[in-house]
XYZ file of C-alpha atoms in Angstrom:
577
model
C 0.000 0.000 0.000
C 2.929 2.345 0.495
C 3.473 2.405 -3.254
C -0.183 3.319 -3.830
C 0.089 6.355 -1.548
C 3.418 7.350 -3.062
C 2.098 7.134 -6.618
C -0.984 9.186 -5.741
C 1.078 11.864 -3.988
C 3.501 12.008 -6.888
C 0.670 12.358 -9.400
C -1.127 14.971 -7.308
C 2.035 17.074 -7.232
C 3.030 16.575 -10.872
C 0.023 16.051 -13.133
C -2.671 18.727 -12.493
C -0.338 21.668 -13.091
C 0.872 20.017 -16.283
C -2.595 20.004 -17.878
C -2.941 22.835 -20.415
C -5.323 25.587 -19.336
C -8.523 26.008 -21.280
C -11.061 28.811 -21.695
C -14.439 29.746 -20.141
C -16.383 28.803 -18.182
C -13.377 27.916 -15.983
C -9.972 27.916 -17.698
C -8.284 25.643 -15.140
C -11.180 23.334 -14.324
C -9.440 20.293 -15.903
C -6.447 20.872 -13.606
C -8.693 21.336 -10.581
C -10.696 18.232 -11.445
C -7.526 16.158 -11.793
C -6.207 17.351 -8.425
C -9.579 16.811 -6.745
C -9.848 13.297 -8.196
C -6.341 12.337 -7.061
C -7.025 13.682 -3.571
C -10.201 11.599 -3.522
C -8.255 8.494 -4.520
C -5.889 9.246 -1.637
C -8.913 9.077 0.675
C -10.072 5.834 -0.928
C -6.617 4.298 -0.460
C -7.162 4.343 3.305
C -9.553 1.429 2.812
C -6.505 -0.724 2.074
C -4.762 0.008 5.373
C -5.021 -2.312 8.409
C -8.226 -1.669 10.363
C -6.597 -1.279 13.779
C -4.132 1.351 12.600
C -6.792 3.272 10.691
C -9.212 3.542 13.585
C -6.646 4.905 16.045
C -5.613 7.931 13.954
C -7.454 11.005 15.199
C -8.479 13.875 12.958
C -5.402 16.098 12.430
C -5.713 19.740 13.406
C -4.806 20.686 9.844
C -7.848 18.733 8.618
C -10.134 20.318 11.206
C -9.238 23.742 9.780
C -10.745 22.892 6.383
C -13.731 21.074 7.885
C -14.348 24.197 9.952
C -14.195 26.512 6.954
C -16.607 24.232 5.065
C -18.955 24.468 8.064
C -18.826 28.273 7.778
C -19.998 27.994 4.172
C -22.822 25.782 5.396
C -23.751 28.450 7.929
C -23.775 31.056 5.154
C -26.121 28.838 3.138
C -28.522 28.732 6.096
C -28.421 32.412 7.014
C -27.865 34.281 3.733
C -29.435 34.557 0.316
C -27.536 32.252 -2.032
C -27.464 33.599 -5.624
C -25.660 30.528 -6.942
C -25.268 27.232 -5.144
C -22.164 26.372 -7.160
C -20.380 29.230 -5.378
C -20.816 27.234 -2.172
C -20.988 23.585 -3.210
C -17.733 23.491 -5.154
C -15.608 25.298 -2.518
C -17.211 23.208 0.231
C -16.401 19.999 -1.650
C -12.831 21.218 -2.090
C -12.483 22.020 1.618
C -13.974 18.756 2.877
C -11.923 16.711 0.409
C -8.777 18.598 1.416
C -9.526 17.783 5.054
C -10.188 14.134 4.249
C -6.988 13.868 2.193
C -5.016 15.320 5.112
C -6.612 12.744 7.398
C -5.768 10.016 4.876
C -2.142 11.172 4.808
C -2.070 11.094 8.611
C -3.177 7.474 8.574
C -0.604 6.591 5.940
C 2.045 8.346 8.061
C 1.103 6.235 11.082
C 1.500 3.124 8.969
C 4.602 3.879 6.896
C 6.304 6.910 8.436
C 6.285 10.369 6.920
C 9.612 10.372 5.022
C 8.684 8.096 2.068
C 5.407 9.960 1.610
C 7.072 13.382 1.636
C 9.670 12.128 -0.837
C 6.944 11.111 -3.296
C 5.369 14.566 -3.039
C 8.761 16.235 -3.504
C 9.656 14.179 -6.562
C 6.254 14.987 -8.057
C 6.888 18.702 -7.587
C 10.338 18.447 -9.157
C 9.068 16.542 -12.194
C 6.026 18.808 -12.567
C 8.103 21.977 -12.334
C 10.651 20.601 -14.783
C 7.887 19.680 -17.245
C 6.298 23.129 -17.041
C 9.639 24.877 -17.435
C 10.303 22.744 -20.529
C 6.945 23.844 -21.979
C 7.984 27.432 -21.261
C 11.074 27.097 -23.461
C 8.913 27.250 -26.589
C 7.037 30.233 -25.135
C 10.325 32.019 -24.506
C 11.408 31.267 -28.083
C 8.112 32.696 -29.389
C 8.613 35.837 -27.308
C 12.152 36.358 -28.562
C 11.340 35.717 -32.210
C 7.800 37.097 -32.487
C 7.305 39.657 -29.747
C 5.642 40.039 -26.347
C 3.753 37.163 -24.767
C 3.438 35.666 -21.295
C 5.616 32.841 -19.974
C 3.631 30.416 -17.845
C 4.235 26.803 -18.872
C 0.945 24.931 -18.925
C -0.347 26.743 -15.849
C -1.699 29.780 -17.695
C -0.605 32.541 -15.303
C 2.949 33.757 -14.725
C 2.709 34.279 -10.961
C 1.224 30.843 -10.362
C 3.872 29.394 -12.666
C 6.559 31.062 -10.547
C 4.866 29.715 -7.413
C 4.947 26.167 -8.784
C 8.577 26.507 -9.847
C 9.410 27.585 -6.294
C 7.747 24.442 -4.943
C 9.898 22.393 -7.304
C 13.035 24.352 -6.361
C 12.482 23.828 -2.621
C 11.931 20.127 -3.300
C 15.286 19.908 -5.072
C 16.949 21.533 -2.070
C 15.389 19.093 0.398
C 16.052 15.981 -1.702
C 19.649 17.129 -2.017
C 19.922 17.711 1.738
C 18.710 14.172 2.407
C 21.238 12.718 -0.049
C 18.654 11.551 -2.578
C 19.835 13.850 -5.352
C 23.414 13.798 -6.689
C 25.323 17.058 -6.525
C 25.624 17.514 -10.298
C 21.867 17.161 -10.713
C 21.205 19.484 -7.783
C 23.400 22.159 -9.355
C 21.836 21.730 -12.799
C 18.254 21.852 -11.554
C 18.979 24.755 -9.220
C 20.403 26.906 -11.995
C 17.588 25.942 -14.334
C 14.786 26.646 -11.868
C 16.346 29.959 -10.820
C 16.598 31.025 -14.479
C 13.055 29.833 -15.188
C 11.759 31.828 -12.232
C 13.510 34.922 -13.608
C 12.022 34.397 -17.056
C 8.469 33.939 -15.762
C 8.428 37.706 -15.148
C 6.795 37.424 -11.731
C 7.903 39.666 -8.885
C 6.754 37.232 -6.188
C 9.976 35.131 -6.314
C 11.738 38.020 -4.572
C 9.463 37.353 -1.594
C 10.291 33.656 -1.689
C 14.003 34.382 -1.917
C 14.012 36.663 1.116
C 11.926 34.198 3.122
C 14.254 31.309 2.262
C 17.345 33.356 3.074
C 16.001 34.163 6.538
C 14.513 30.731 7.196
C 17.598 28.995 5.825
C 19.853 31.028 8.088
C 17.814 29.927 11.101
C 17.970 26.289 10.018
C 21.711 26.448 9.350
C 22.257 26.649 13.112
C 19.994 23.684 13.845
C 20.946 20.577 15.769
C 20.199 17.996 13.095
C 22.522 17.465 10.105
C 19.850 17.223 7.399
C 18.108 20.316 8.755
C 21.375 22.261 8.675
C 22.054 21.155 5.095
C 18.507 22.111 4.116
C 19.067 25.536 5.664
C 22.239 26.074 3.665
C 20.511 24.869 0.507
C 17.587 27.235 1.003
C 19.980 30.155 1.433
C 21.723 29.141 -1.788
C 18.336 28.900 -3.533
C 17.331 32.355 -2.311
C 20.626 33.834 -3.459
C 20.325 32.130 -6.869
C 16.795 33.468 -7.403
C 18.020 37.020 -6.861
C 21.283 36.584 -8.768
C 19.561 35.086 -11.795
C 17.426 38.223 -12.146
C 20.668 39.987 -13.090
C 22.152 37.115 -15.111
C 19.030 36.520 -17.227
C 19.388 39.821 -19.190
C 22.915 38.791 -20.161
C 21.570 35.494 -21.426
C 18.928 37.503 -23.303
C 21.671 39.364 -25.121
C 23.380 36.142 -26.178
C 20.156 34.516 -27.373
C 19.067 37.717 -29.148
C 22.378 37.871 -30.942
C 22.146 34.249 -32.062
C 18.548 34.615 -33.249
C 19.056 38.140 -34.632
C 16.226 39.473 -32.498
C 15.803 42.589 -30.375
C 13.031 41.110 -28.209
C 14.033 40.337 -24.639
C 12.368 38.186 -21.997
C 11.391 40.530 -19.149
C 12.311 39.416 -15.627
C 10.688 40.179 -12.316
C 13.444 42.731 -11.764
C 12.361 44.569 -14.917
C 8.841 44.770 -13.515
C 9.679 45.914 -9.984
C 8.515 49.439 -10.734
C 5.253 48.269 -12.347
C 2.174 49.980 -10.991
C 0.523 47.973 -8.229
C -1.931 50.716 -7.248
C -5.014 48.716 -8.255
C -4.111 45.987 -5.769
C -4.066 48.611 -3.024
C -7.512 49.754 -4.159
C -8.881 46.212 -3.999
C -7.363 45.695 -0.549
C -9.023 48.868 0.695
C -12.369 47.865 -0.795
C -12.119 44.388 0.730
C -11.469 45.964 4.130
C -14.494 48.232 3.742
C -16.579 45.215 2.767
C -15.385 43.379 5.877
C -16.172 46.361 8.080
C -19.725 46.372 6.740
C -20.140 42.585 7.222
C -17.729 41.608 10.021
C -19.273 38.411 11.374
C -19.855 36.071 8.423
C -18.787 38.298 5.542
C -20.812 38.878 2.397
C -20.791 35.243 1.326
C -18.255 33.109 -0.460
C -17.532 34.369 -3.969
C -19.543 37.589 -3.584
C -16.770 40.137 -3.044
C -16.538 41.041 -6.781
C -19.995 42.652 -6.826
C -19.160 44.684 -3.734
C -15.840 45.680 -5.276
C -17.556 46.958 -8.418
C -20.160 48.828 -6.360
C -17.385 50.593 -4.428
C -15.419 51.380 -7.589
C -17.759 54.303 -8.361
C -16.133 56.259 -5.526
C -13.697 58.740 -7.116
C -10.747 57.764 -4.904
C -11.049 54.212 -6.240
C -12.210 54.969 -9.791
C -9.157 57.124 -10.535
C -7.010 53.974 -10.463
C -8.000 52.590 -13.847
C -7.813 48.902 -14.734
C -10.800 47.993 -16.848
C -11.282 44.385 -15.740
C -13.403 42.583 -13.173
C -11.406 41.741 -10.057
C -13.002 38.470 -9.004
C -10.770 38.489 -5.918
C -9.215 41.198 -3.771
C -5.713 39.927 -4.647
C -4.968 39.409 -0.973
C -6.297 36.116 0.304
C -6.490 37.248 3.931
C -8.534 40.351 3.103
C -10.694 38.441 0.644
C -11.353 35.776 3.263
C -12.293 38.503 5.733
C -14.663 40.127 3.247
C -16.361 36.863 2.265
C -16.343 34.843 5.536
C -15.907 37.477 8.258
C -14.104 36.924 11.542
C -15.563 33.434 11.918
C -14.224 31.914 8.697
C -11.010 33.923 8.724
C -10.375 33.133 12.373
C -10.532 29.383 11.733
C -7.968 29.547 8.929
C -5.634 32.073 10.536
C -5.592 30.249 13.879
C -4.800 26.994 12.085
C -1.910 28.492 10.135
C -0.562 30.274 13.225
C -0.711 26.998 15.164
C 1.339 25.358 12.425
C 3.821 28.247 12.455
C 4.368 28.257 16.205
C 4.429 24.467 16.235
C 7.524 24.485 14.031
C 9.749 25.143 17.026
C 8.830 21.812 18.574
C 9.666 20.128 15.253
C 12.834 22.055 14.492
C 14.836 18.822 14.220
C 12.358 17.323 11.728
C 13.678 17.923 8.216
C 10.321 16.975 6.640
C 8.532 19.646 8.666
C 11.162 22.237 7.738
C 10.917 21.312 4.075
C 7.141 21.599 4.232
C 7.470 24.982 5.961
C 9.550 26.250 3.023
C 6.777 25.142 0.635
C 4.023 26.639 2.782
C 5.918 29.941 2.995
C 5.791 30.236 -0.808
C 2.020 29.788 -0.853
C 1.378 32.142 2.060
C 3.532 34.895 0.572
C 1.967 34.552 -2.869
C -1.464 34.614 -1.240
C -0.735 38.063 0.169
C -0.799 39.510 -3.353
C -3.024 37.032 -5.253
C -5.190 33.968 -4.708
C -3.447 30.726 -5.770
C -5.194 28.709 -3.058
C -8.594 29.418 -4.613
C -7.696 26.713 -7.156
C -7.645 23.088 -6.051
C -4.502 22.144 -7.965
C -2.704 24.533 -5.594
C -4.972 24.307 -2.557
C -4.996 20.486 -2.453
C -1.201 20.103 -2.268
C -0.983 23.097 0.096
C -3.318 21.402 2.575
C -1.025 18.356 2.593
C 2.077 20.554 2.944
C 0.555 22.311 5.926
C -0.009 18.923 7.541
C 3.584 17.887 6.833
C 4.695 21.046 8.621
C 2.408 20.471 11.601
C 1.013 16.956 11.833
C -0.365 17.121 15.370
C -3.714 15.567 16.269
C -6.001 16.076 19.277
C -5.619 13.573 22.100
C -9.313 12.836 21.789
C -11.428 13.049 18.704
C -13.709 11.192 16.336
C -12.519 8.019 14.671
C -13.710 6.879 11.257
C -13.500 3.330 10.002
C -12.103 2.260 6.673
C -15.688 1.975 5.489
C -16.285 5.630 6.320
C -13.326 6.707 4.229
C -14.409 4.422 1.414
C -17.952 5.791 1.532
C -16.778 9.394 1.298
C -14.279 8.493 -1.413
C -16.937 6.813 -3.555
C -19.312 9.764 -3.162
C -16.501 12.188 -4.007
C -15.519 10.189 -7.096
C -19.148 10.280 -8.204
C -19.187 14.071 -7.744
C -15.973 14.361 -9.781
C -17.376 12.234 -12.616
C -20.643 14.163 -12.605
C -18.753 17.467 -12.575
C -16.498 16.392 -15.427
C -19.401 15.256 -17.603
C -21.260 18.491 -16.891
C -18.208 20.535 -17.821
C -17.968 18.682 -21.132
C -21.636 19.512 -21.727
C -21.378 23.232 -20.964
C -17.902 23.977 -22.357
C -18.860 23.883 -26.087
C -21.980 26.037 -25.710
C -20.661 29.000 -23.714
C -20.863 31.207 -26.810
C -23.691 31.375 -29.350
C -23.465 29.606 -32.682
C -24.235 31.060 -36.105
C -26.995 28.463 -36.399
C -30.426 29.382 -35.015
C -31.326 25.712 -34.497
C -28.099 25.084 -32.607
C -28.696 28.100 -30.391
C -32.195 26.882 -29.572
C -30.769 23.528 -28.462
C -28.049 25.302 -26.488
C -30.583 27.516 -24.715
C -32.613 24.472 -23.731
C -29.535 22.727 -22.336
C -28.367 25.813 -20.460
C -31.862 26.318 -19.088
C -31.652 22.840 -17.554
C -28.131 23.397 -16.229
C -29.268 26.587 -14.436
C -30.690 24.300 -11.749
C -27.547 22.189 -11.389
C -25.888 23.076 -8.038
C -22.416 22.488 -9.495
C -22.718 24.758 -12.546
C -25.695 27.088 -12.048
C -23.438 30.169 -12.187
C -21.674 29.001 -15.334
C -25.007 28.205 -16.997
C -26.286 31.732 -16.344
C -22.935 33.159 -17.437
C -23.294 31.276 -20.718
C -26.911 32.366 -21.110
C -25.850 35.998 -20.725
C -23.851 35.588 -23.935
C -27.117 34.804 -25.730
C -28.903 37.861 -24.312
C -29.355 41.140 -26.164
C -30.935 44.077 -24.359
C -34.531 44.525 -25.569
C -38.112 44.510 -24.328
C -38.568 40.944 -25.578
C -38.557 38.331 -22.772
C -37.352 41.091 -20.484
C -38.280 39.411 -17.203
C -36.469 36.203 -18.148
C -33.395 38.134 -19.255
C -33.273 40.279 -16.116
C -33.765 37.183 -13.986
C -30.435 35.963 -15.353
C -28.541 39.248 -15.469
C -29.583 40.531 -12.052
C -28.460 37.300 -10.425
C -25.118 37.455 -12.243
C -24.594 41.101 -11.339
C -25.170 40.272 -7.680
C -22.065 38.078 -7.796
C -19.691 38.860 -10.674
C -20.814 41.861 -12.744
C -19.081 42.055 -16.119
C -19.462 45.142 -18.363
C -21.862 43.724 -20.937
C -24.069 42.192 -18.276
C -24.217 45.481 -16.336
C -25.087 47.595 -19.395
C -27.681 45.134 -20.698
C -29.346 44.981 -17.286
C -29.247 48.772 -16.964
C -30.942 49.254 -20.338
C -33.673 46.721 -19.596
C -34.338 48.114 -16.131
C -34.721 51.510 -17.804
C -37.186 50.027 -20.294
C -39.187 48.593 -17.386
C -39.273 52.019 -15.736
C -36.871 51.260 -12.880
C -34.805 54.392 -13.474
C -32.896 54.387 -10.168
C -31.665 50.795 -10.572
C -30.788 51.467 -14.221
C -28.712 54.523 -13.300
C -26.901 52.610 -10.546
C -25.969 49.747 -12.861
C -24.791 51.970 -15.710
C -22.752 54.097 -13.320
C -21.059 50.965 -11.985
C -20.361 49.851 -15.552
C -18.907 53.224 -16.579
C -16.645 53.629 -13.547
C -15.496 50.019 -13.260
C -14.938 49.507 -17.002
C -13.898 52.839 -18.560
C -12.390 51.100 -21.580
C -15.940 50.018 -22.480
C -17.408 53.537 -22.570
C -17.668 53.496 -26.377
C -19.379 50.110 -26.186
C -21.903 51.486 -23.702
C -22.615 54.428 -26.012
C -23.130 52.076 -28.947
C -25.612 50.045 -26.898
C -27.562 53.160 -25.894
C -27.613 54.286 -29.520
C -29.720 51.215 -30.348
C -32.637 52.962 -28.586
C -32.544 56.518 -30.006
C -36.235 57.239 -29.362
C -36.493 55.803 -25.857
C -35.899 58.661 -23.416
C -35.709 56.202 -20.514
C -32.704 54.494 -22.087
C -31.130 57.734 -23.302
C -31.134 58.976 -19.701
C -28.409 56.408 -19.093
C -26.030 58.563 -21.113
C -25.566 60.682 -17.984
C -23.383 58.185 -16.045
C -21.518 57.396 -19.269
C -20.849 61.121 -19.757
C -19.657 61.340 -16.155
C -17.325 58.436 -16.748
C -15.904 60.063 -19.856
C -15.492 63.366 -18.005
C -13.434 61.561 -15.383
C -11.410 59.180 -17.540
C -11.327 60.936 -20.906
C -11.400 58.956 -24.106
C -10.249 55.405 -23.435
C -8.896 52.886 -25.878
C -11.842 50.691 -26.866
C -11.498 47.217 -25.361
C -13.099 45.434 -28.293
C -16.411 44.513 -26.728
């Protein structure tokens, strides 16, 4: 059974982030589904362990954290209006499965010891990071020969790509410290990962480097040999990450000369002075949202609508970035806004317990290795939201357990049958989710065929009631909607629900126009003002939409917030809507 757990941990670390990203309704759903399925199989594997050992392993504290957060979502479902059940069911499934996979790993640890399990995870991260960095080579070549593009492997986002590379880099350092990686390979992989992190263009690796330099220095004075070697290796890794930011431009010059190109791959160092003002705006808005809803927050996934509503304030609107921020780009503040002190307190207390518990495990090289991985995720989460995706959250939950694997002295015990029962139900949910995704993915956008669109509308109408994809079904239906008096109640039933959660520009303007047609002038003005101030690059699009109703004074009254937006922002480059 050890091999089963090792294979599953290896695959969980390596495979999901190697799956190419897709497009709407959820670009990384295949990666999330793969990670969720592998975590579920980890839970199912417990059924193969000896009964006596299984039933004596108490629920780890680091599993209770995720069970607790899932319970908060359940409390929100009972006490709040729920626009879309998928905004609660999917995160809750992720949290419970993360907790169960942590519990499964605890039981495997009690049976086999933690070292062989951690090694499998580490090797998976190394192989996965190496694979993604190999994919990025072609992307770098395209940038140099054809002009600007992003470098992100198969992950689809440069900062998350840099995060994953850092996980792989830390794994190399630990495997080397334990003697499982020859020196020549350690040197080769270290130089390669440091260069790849420079070429991803993310600024977050500077945070990882500083953290590893400080943490490594502390470990270098430890009492245990492997821990001391790991500390020295982490300091070397931190130094290499920083040094390669300066070496990479020199390599650019050589490659550019060989390929006769003037295009250079930008590094994180080149982007240090990039404007981060919009992040500060989102952080402020998330704090204001928390202040208004301090106990349970506004509900999971509902910050974006509050962020757009606040964007009309001039002090926020003057920082222009014409996109929907579906997250506050600070996971702590976003958690506060969406789950209040109750949900945030559960997570923060759990992570702090793991942090302060490191001292008691300072001679445990596995715990120190896991702490280096966790530090990457925590630091990245302060400026973005990698843990909102299961292919990052699932491994992170296991890493947090590796760093702090304590369990209560007393607690519930679950038999092998209990784990098997949950695993089977979770597999069924994964299969159902995958089949539903395959059904909705091809019909997100309208077809040129009227008959095809009629079939698509029927299918999407059925999927609106599916608790795993009701949001995505309405999102797809909004692409089939044109503002008009025809079927206005049905259309507004879709758009108003969407705008209460994630209001995009076209959905806001269409809803505003139809509310105006219905005579709800105040609501129409509010929606169009939000659209104009949150999406100034779409001002021309909004004018074009209003021009479709030249004789309707109710609709033409919506030109006022558009005029106010133009007075504030001036003429903006049209975003192509």
